[in-house]
Tab-separated table of C-alpha atoms and ligand atoms in Angstrom:
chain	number	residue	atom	x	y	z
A	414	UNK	CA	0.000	0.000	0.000
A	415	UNK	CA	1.284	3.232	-1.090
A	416	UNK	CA	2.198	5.482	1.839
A	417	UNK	CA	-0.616	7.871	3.302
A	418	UNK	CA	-2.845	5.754	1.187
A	419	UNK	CA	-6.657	6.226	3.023
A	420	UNK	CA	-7.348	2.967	4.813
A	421	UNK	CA	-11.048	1.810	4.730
A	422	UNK	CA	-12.519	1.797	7.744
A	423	UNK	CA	-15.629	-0.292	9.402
A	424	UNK	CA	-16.923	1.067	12.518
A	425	UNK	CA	-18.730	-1.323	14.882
A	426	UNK	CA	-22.049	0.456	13.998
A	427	UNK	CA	-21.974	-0.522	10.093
A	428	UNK	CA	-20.873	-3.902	10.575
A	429	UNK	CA	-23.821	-4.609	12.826
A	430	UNK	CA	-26.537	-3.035	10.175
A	431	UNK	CA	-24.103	-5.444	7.880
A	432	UNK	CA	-24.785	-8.301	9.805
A	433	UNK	CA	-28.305	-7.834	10.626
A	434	UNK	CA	-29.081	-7.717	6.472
A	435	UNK	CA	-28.107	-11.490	6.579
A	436	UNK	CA	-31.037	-12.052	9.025
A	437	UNK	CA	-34.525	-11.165	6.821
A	438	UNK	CA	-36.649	-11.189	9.475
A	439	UNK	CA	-34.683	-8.839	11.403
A	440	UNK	CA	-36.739	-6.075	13.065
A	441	UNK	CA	-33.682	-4.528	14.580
A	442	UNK	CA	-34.072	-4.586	17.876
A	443	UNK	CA	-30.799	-6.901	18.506
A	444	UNK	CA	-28.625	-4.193	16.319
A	445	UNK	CA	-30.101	-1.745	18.526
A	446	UNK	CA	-28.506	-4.225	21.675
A	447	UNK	CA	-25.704	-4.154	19.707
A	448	UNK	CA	-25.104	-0.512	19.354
A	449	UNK	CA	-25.963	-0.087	23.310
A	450	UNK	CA	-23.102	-2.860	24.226
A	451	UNK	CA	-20.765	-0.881	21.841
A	452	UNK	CA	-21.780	2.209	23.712
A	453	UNK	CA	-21.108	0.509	27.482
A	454	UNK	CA	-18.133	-0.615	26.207
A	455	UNK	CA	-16.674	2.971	26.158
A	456	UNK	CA	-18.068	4.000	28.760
A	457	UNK	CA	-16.563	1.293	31.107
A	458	UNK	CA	-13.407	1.782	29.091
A	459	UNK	CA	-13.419	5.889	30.456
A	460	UNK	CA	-13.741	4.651	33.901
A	461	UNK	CA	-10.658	1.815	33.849
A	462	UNK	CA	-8.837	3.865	31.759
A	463	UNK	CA	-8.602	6.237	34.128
A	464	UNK	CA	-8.770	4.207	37.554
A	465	UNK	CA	-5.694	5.371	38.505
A	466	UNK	CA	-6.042	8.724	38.678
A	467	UNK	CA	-9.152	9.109	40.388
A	468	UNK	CA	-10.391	7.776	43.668
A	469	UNK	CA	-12.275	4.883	42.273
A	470	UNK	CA	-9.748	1.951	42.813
A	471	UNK	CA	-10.080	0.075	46.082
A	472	UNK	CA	-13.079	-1.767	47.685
A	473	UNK	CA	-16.520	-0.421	48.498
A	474	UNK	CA	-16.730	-2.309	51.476
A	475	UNK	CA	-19.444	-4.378	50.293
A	476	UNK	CA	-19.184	-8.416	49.452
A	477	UNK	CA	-20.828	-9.532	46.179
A	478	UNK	CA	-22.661	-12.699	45.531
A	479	UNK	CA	-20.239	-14.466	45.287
A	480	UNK	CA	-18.869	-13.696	48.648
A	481	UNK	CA	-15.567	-12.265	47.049
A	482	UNK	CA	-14.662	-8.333	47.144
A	483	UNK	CA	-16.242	-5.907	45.376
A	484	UNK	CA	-13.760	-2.770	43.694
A	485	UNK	CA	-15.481	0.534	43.072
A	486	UNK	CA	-15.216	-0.366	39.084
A	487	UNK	CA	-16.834	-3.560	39.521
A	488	UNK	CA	-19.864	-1.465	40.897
A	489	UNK	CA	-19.680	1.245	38.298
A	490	UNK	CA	-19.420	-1.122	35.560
A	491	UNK	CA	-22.647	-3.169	37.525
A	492	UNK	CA	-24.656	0.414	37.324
A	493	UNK	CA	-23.598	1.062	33.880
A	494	UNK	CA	-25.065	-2.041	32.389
A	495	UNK	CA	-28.235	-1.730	33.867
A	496	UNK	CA	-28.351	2.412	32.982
A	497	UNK	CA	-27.626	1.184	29.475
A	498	UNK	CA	-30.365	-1.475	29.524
A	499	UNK	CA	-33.109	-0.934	30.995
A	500	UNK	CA	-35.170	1.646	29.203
A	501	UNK	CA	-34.519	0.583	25.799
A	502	UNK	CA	-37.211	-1.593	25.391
A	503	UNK	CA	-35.401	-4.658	24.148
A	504	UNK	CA	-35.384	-6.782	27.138
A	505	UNK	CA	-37.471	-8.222	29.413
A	506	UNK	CA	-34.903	-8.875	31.826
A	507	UNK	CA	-31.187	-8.947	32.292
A	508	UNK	CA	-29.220	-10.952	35.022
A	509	UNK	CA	-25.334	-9.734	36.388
A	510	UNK	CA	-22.722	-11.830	38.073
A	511	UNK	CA	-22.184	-9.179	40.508
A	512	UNK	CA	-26.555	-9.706	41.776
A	513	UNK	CA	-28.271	-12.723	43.546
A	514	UNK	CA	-31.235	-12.641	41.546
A	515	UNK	CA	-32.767	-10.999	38.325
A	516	UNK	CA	-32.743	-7.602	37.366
A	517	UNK	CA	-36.598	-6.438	36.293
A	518	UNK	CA	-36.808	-3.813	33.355
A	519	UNK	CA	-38.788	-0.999	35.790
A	520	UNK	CA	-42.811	-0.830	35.000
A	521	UNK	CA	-41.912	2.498	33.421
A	522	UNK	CA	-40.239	1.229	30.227
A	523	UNK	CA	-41.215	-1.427	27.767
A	524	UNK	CA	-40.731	-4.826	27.484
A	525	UNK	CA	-38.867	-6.290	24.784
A	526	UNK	CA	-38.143	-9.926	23.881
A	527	UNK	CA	-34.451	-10.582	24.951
A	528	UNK	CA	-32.711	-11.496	27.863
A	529	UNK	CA	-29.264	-9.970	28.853
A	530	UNK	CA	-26.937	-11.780	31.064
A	531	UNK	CA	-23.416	-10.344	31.905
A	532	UNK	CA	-20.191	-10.107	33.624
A	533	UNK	CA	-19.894	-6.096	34.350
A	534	UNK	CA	-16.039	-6.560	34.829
A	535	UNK	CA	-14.370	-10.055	35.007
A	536	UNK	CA	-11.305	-10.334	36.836
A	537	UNK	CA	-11.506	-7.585	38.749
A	538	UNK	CA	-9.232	-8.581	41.512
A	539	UNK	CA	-6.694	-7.394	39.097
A	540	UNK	CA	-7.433	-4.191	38.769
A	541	UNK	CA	-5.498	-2.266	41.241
A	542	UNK	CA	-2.118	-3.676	39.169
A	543	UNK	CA	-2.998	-2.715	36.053
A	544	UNK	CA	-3.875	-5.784	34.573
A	545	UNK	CA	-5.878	-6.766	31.674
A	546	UNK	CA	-9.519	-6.900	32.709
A	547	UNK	CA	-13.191	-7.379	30.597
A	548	UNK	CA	-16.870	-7.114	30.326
A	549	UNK	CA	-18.746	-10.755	29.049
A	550	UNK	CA	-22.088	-10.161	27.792
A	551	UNK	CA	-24.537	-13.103	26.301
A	552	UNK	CA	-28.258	-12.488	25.018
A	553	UNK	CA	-31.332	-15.305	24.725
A	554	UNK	CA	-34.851	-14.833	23.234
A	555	UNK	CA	-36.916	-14.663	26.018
A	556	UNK	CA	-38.575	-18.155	26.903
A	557	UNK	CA	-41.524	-16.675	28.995
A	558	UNK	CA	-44.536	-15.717	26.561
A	559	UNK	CA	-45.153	-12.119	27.745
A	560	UNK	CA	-45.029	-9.829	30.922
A	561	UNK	CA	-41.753	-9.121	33.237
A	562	UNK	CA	-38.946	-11.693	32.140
A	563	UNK	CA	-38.042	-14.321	34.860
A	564	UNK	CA	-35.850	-16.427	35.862
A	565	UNK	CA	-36.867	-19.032	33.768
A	566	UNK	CA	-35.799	-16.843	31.008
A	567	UNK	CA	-31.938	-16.739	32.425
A	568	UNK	CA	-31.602	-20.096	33.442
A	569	UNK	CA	-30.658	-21.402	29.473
A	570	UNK	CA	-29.106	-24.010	27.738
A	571	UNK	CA	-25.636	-22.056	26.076
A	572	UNK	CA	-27.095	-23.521	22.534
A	573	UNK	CA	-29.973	-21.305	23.090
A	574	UNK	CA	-27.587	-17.850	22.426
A	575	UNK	CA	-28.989	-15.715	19.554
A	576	UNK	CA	-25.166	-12.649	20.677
A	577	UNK	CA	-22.352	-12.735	22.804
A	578	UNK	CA	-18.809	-11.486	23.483
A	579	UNK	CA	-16.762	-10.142	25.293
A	580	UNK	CA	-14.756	-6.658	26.036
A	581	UNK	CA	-11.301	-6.196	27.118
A	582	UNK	CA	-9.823	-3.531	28.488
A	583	UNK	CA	-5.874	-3.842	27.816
A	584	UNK	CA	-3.274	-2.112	26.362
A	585	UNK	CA	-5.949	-1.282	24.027
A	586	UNK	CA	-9.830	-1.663	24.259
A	587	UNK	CA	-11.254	-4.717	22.335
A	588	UNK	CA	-14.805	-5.888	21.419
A	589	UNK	CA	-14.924	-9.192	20.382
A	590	UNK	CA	-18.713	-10.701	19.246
A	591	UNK	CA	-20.982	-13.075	17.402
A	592	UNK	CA	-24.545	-13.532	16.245
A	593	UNK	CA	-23.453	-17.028	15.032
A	594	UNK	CA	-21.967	-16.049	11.702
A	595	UNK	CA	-18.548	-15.717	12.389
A	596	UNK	CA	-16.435	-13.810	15.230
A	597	UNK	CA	-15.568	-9.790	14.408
A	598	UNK	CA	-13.091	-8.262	16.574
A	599	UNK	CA	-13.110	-4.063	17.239
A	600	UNK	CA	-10.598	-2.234	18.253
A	601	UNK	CA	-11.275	1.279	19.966
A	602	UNK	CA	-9.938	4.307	18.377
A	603	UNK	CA	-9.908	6.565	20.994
A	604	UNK	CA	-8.828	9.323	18.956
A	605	UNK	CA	-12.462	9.083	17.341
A	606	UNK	CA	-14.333	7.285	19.755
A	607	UNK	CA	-15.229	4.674	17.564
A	608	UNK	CA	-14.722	0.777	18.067
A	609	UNK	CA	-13.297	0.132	14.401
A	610	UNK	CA	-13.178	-3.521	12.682
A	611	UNK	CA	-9.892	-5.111	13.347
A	612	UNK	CA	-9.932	-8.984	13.153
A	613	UNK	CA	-11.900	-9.910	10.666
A	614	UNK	CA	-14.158	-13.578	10.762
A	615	UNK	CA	-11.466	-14.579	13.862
A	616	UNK	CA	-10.883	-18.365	12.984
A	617	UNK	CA	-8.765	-20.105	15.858
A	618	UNK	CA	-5.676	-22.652	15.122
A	619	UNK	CA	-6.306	-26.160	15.033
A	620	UNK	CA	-3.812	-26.636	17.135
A	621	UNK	CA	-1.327	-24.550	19.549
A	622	UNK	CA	1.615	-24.165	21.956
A	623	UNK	CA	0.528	-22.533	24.755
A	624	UNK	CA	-1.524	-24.148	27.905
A	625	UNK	CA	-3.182	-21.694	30.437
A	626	UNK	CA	-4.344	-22.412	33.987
A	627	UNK	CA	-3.727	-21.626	37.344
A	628	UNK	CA	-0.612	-24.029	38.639
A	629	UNK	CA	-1.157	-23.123	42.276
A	630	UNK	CA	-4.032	-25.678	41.874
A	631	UNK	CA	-1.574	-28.428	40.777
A	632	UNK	CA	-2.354	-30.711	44.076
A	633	UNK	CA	-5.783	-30.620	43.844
A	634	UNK	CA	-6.345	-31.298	39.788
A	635	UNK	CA	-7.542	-34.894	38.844
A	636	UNK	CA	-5.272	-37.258	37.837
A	637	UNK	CA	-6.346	-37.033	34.360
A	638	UNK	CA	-6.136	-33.097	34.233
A	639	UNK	CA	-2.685	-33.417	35.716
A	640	UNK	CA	-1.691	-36.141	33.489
A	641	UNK	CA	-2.774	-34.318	30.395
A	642	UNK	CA	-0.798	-30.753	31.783
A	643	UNK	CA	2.407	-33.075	32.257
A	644	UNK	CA	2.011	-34.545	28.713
A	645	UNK	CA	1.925	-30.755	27.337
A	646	UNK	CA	5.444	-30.177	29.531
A	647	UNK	CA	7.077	-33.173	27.714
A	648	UNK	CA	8.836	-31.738	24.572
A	649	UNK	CA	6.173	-31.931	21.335
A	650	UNK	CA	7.861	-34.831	18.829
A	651	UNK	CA	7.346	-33.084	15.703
A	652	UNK	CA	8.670	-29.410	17.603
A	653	UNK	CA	11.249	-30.976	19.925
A	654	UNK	CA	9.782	-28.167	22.334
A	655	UNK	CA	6.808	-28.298	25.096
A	656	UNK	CA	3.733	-26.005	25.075
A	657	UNK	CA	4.472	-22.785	26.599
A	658	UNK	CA	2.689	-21.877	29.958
A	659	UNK	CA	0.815	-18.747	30.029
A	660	UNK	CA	-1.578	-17.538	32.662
A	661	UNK	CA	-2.880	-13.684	33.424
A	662	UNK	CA	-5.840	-15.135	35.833
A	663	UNK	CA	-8.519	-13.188	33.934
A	664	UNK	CA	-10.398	-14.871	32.100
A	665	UNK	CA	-11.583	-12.205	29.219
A	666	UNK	CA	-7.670	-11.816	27.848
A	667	UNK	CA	-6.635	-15.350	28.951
A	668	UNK	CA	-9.192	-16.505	26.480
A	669	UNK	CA	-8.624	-13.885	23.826
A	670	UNK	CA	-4.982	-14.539	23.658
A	671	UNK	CA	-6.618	-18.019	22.839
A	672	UNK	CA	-8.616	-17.280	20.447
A	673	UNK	CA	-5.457	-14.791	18.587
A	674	UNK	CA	-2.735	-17.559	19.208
A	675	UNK	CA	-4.480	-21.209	19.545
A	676	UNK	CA	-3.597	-23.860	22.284
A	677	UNK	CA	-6.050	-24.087	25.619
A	678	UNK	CA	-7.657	-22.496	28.076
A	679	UNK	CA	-8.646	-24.891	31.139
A	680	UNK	CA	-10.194	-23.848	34.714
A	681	UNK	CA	-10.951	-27.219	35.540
A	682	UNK	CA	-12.718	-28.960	38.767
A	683	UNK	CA	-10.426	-29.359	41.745
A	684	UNK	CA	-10.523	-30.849	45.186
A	685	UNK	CA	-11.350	-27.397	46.236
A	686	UNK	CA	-14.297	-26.966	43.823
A	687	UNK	CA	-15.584	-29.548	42.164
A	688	UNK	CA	-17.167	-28.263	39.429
A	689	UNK	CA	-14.489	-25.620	38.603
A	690	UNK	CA	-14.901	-21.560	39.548
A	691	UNK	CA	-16.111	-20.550	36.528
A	692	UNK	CA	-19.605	-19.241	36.378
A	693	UNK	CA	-21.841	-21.080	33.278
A	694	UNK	CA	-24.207	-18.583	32.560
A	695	UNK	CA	-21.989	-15.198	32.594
A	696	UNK	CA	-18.741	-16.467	31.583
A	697	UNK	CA	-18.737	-20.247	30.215
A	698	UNK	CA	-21.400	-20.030	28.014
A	699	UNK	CA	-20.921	-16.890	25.928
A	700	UNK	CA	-16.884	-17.273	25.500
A	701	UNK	CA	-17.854	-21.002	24.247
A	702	UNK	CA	-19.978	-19.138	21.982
A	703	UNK	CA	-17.290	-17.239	20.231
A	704	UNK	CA	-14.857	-20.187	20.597
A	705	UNK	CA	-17.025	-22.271	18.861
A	706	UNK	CA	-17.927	-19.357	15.551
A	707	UNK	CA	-13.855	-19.080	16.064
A	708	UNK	CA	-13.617	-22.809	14.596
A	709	UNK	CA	-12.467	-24.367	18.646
A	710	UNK	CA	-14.248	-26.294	21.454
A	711	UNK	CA	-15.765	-25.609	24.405
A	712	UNK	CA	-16.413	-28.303	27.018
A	713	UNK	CA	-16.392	-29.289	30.992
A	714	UNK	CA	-13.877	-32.170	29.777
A	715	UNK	CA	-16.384	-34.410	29.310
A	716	UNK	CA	-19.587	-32.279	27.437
A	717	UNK	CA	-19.800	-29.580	25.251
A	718	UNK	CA	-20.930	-26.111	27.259
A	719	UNK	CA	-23.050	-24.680	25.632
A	720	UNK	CA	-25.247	-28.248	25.619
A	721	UNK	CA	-25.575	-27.958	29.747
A	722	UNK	CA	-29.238	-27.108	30.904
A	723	UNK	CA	-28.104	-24.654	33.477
A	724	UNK	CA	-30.278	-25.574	36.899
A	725	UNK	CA	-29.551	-21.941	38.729
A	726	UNK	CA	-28.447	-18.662	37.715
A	727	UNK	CA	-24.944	-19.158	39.285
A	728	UNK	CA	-24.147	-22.316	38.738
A	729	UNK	CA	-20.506	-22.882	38.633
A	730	UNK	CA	-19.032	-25.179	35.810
A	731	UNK	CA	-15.364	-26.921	34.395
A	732	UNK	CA	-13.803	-25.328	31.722
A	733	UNK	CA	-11.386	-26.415	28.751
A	734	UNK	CA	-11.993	-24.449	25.806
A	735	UNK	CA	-9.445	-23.514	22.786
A	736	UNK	CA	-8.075	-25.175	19.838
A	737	UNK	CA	-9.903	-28.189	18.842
A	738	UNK	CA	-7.438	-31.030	19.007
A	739	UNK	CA	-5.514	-29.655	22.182
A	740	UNK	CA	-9.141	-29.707	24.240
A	741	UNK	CA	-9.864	-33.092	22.520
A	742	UNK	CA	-6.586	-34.145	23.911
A	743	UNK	CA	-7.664	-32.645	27.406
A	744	UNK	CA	-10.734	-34.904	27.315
A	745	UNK	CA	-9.079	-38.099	26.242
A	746	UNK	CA	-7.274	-37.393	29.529
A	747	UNK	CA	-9.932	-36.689	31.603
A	748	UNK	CA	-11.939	-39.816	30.128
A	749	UNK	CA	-8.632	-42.114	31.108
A	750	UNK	CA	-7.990	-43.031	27.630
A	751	UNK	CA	-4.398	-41.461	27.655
B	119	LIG	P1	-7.941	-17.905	39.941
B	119	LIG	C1	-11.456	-13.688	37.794
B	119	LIG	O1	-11.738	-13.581	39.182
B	119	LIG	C2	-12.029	-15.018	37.322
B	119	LIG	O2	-13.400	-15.080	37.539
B	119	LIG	C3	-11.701	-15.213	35.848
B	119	LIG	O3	-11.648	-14.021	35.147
B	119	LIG	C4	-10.343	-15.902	35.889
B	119	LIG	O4	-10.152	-16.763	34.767
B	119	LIG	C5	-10.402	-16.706	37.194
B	119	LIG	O5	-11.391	-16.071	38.021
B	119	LIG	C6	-9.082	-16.696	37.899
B	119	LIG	O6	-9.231	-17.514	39.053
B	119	LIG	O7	-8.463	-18.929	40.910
B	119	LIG	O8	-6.911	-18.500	38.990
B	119	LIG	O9	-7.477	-16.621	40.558
């Protein structure tokens, strides 16, 4: 390309009116979503950007659901969501990792018919050192035939996702989604404001080099889990060199990386937690979502995710998701075939 020549440019806007053209019977009303996650998105990305400067690091005092800390941002971010949400008159109801139960769209507004469940800032207990955090957002068709969305509407089988994705928040800000056809990364131009396409129709590796998890946990992994970990540390016959180990303990760029580079992802169950830490609804379900339209796999090392009825709103679940023969490996492991 000749120097200075004028790039073209897709902003996050087009490419969703783009995308929703596939769909016929579109009425809009998931662009508009869309547009309103894109909008979030830098709105979030104003606060952490900026979380060092201004008094809004450190705890509020208060203890989420999940009985773990939660930072100023985490409850901005919360807030944000729901500000964004609930007046647009696309949902029915939305559901946050940060809160017990459902969120109601107020009597005010109108309903719509989609759901909204979300992650207002994963990994948050990195915050304070600058790491690489993210927003996870994943939306249903409501279940319920009319009136004020329930829980019924939340508790879903993965399968059942019509969007999801993910932001992160790094050295730049990413938003990463699908609507089933295909994964579109943006990148955020803050220059313009404007989330501009960057990774075009993201297709994963077949196969990687890297393996990510958290090694404190070695004692309490299965013996097939640490098996298959071990066999990844023995150097690679065709390479001569083992899988590399990389781990930034949040989830959002742990599993982008993935997606960019190929290899696995794994927060598996331990003696400590049996069925893993990971959250199904907020965080396994959409990033198997986009792992999947990224040409990978996303299972519990036995079942694919996104085929688990979720029984409660929280419901904790394993995780191995990445390139497709390195979690097929993982699962020959865990099934004692290897
Ligand atoms: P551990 C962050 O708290 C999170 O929910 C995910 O983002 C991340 O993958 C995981 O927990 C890290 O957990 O036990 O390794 O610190």
């Amino acid at each position: 390309m000749a120097m200075n020549e004028t790039k073209r440019v897709v902003t996050i806007d087009r490419h969703i009116v783009d995308m929703q053209a596939k769909y016929p019977e579109a009425t809009g009303e998931l662009s508009k979503l869309l547009y309103d996650v894109a909008l979030t998105a830098k709105l979030i990305d104003r606060e952490v950007s900026k979380a060092g400067l201004v008094d809004i690091l450190g705890l509020t005092g208060e203890v989420n659901v999940q009985g773990e800390e939660v930072q100023k941002l985490d409850w901005f971010a919360n807030d944000r969501f729901v500000k964004s949400f609930d007046h647009g008159g696309q949902l029915c109801v939305m559901a946050s990792e940060e809160e017990e139960g459902v969120i109601p769209i107020p009597s005010r507004f109108k309903l719509g018919k989609y759901v909204l469940l979300y992650d207002p800032l994963d990994g948050s207990s990195n915050i304070d050192a600058n790491v690489s955090i993210g927003s996870i957002f994943s939306i249903y068709k409501r279940k319920t035939a009319e009136g004020p969305g329930t829980v019924e509407d939340c508790v879903r089988q993965g399968a059942e996702q019509v969007a999801a994705g993910y932001v992160l928040y790094g050295s730049s800000t990413m938003l990463v989604y699908t609507t089933g056809r295909g994964v579109y990364c943006f990148t955020l131009d803050p220059s313009i404001g404007e989330f501009l396409l960057s990774h075009n129709r993201i297709q994963m590796p077949k196969k990687g080099k890297i393996y990510s998890l958290n090694e404190g946990y070695r004692n309490y992994l299965s013996d097939g889990t640490r098996r298959f970990v071990e066999y990844l540390q023995e150097p690679d016959k065709e390479t001569g060199r083992p899988y590399s180990s990389r781990y930034i303990g949040s989830m959002v760029a742990d599993v982008h990386r993935t997606l960019l580079y190929g290899g696995i992802f794994l927060y598996p169950a331990t003696s400590k937690s049996p069925k893993g830490k990971l959250r199904l609804m907020y965080e396994a379900n959409p990033m198997a979502f986009i792992v999947e339209q990224a040409g990978g796999m996303a299972t519990d090392g036995t079942q694919r995710i996104m085929d688990v009825q979720a029984s409660e709103l929280h419901e904790r679940i394993p995780v191995f998701m990445g390139s497709e023969e390195d979690v097929k490996l993982a699962m020959s492991f865990e099934a004692g075939e290897r």
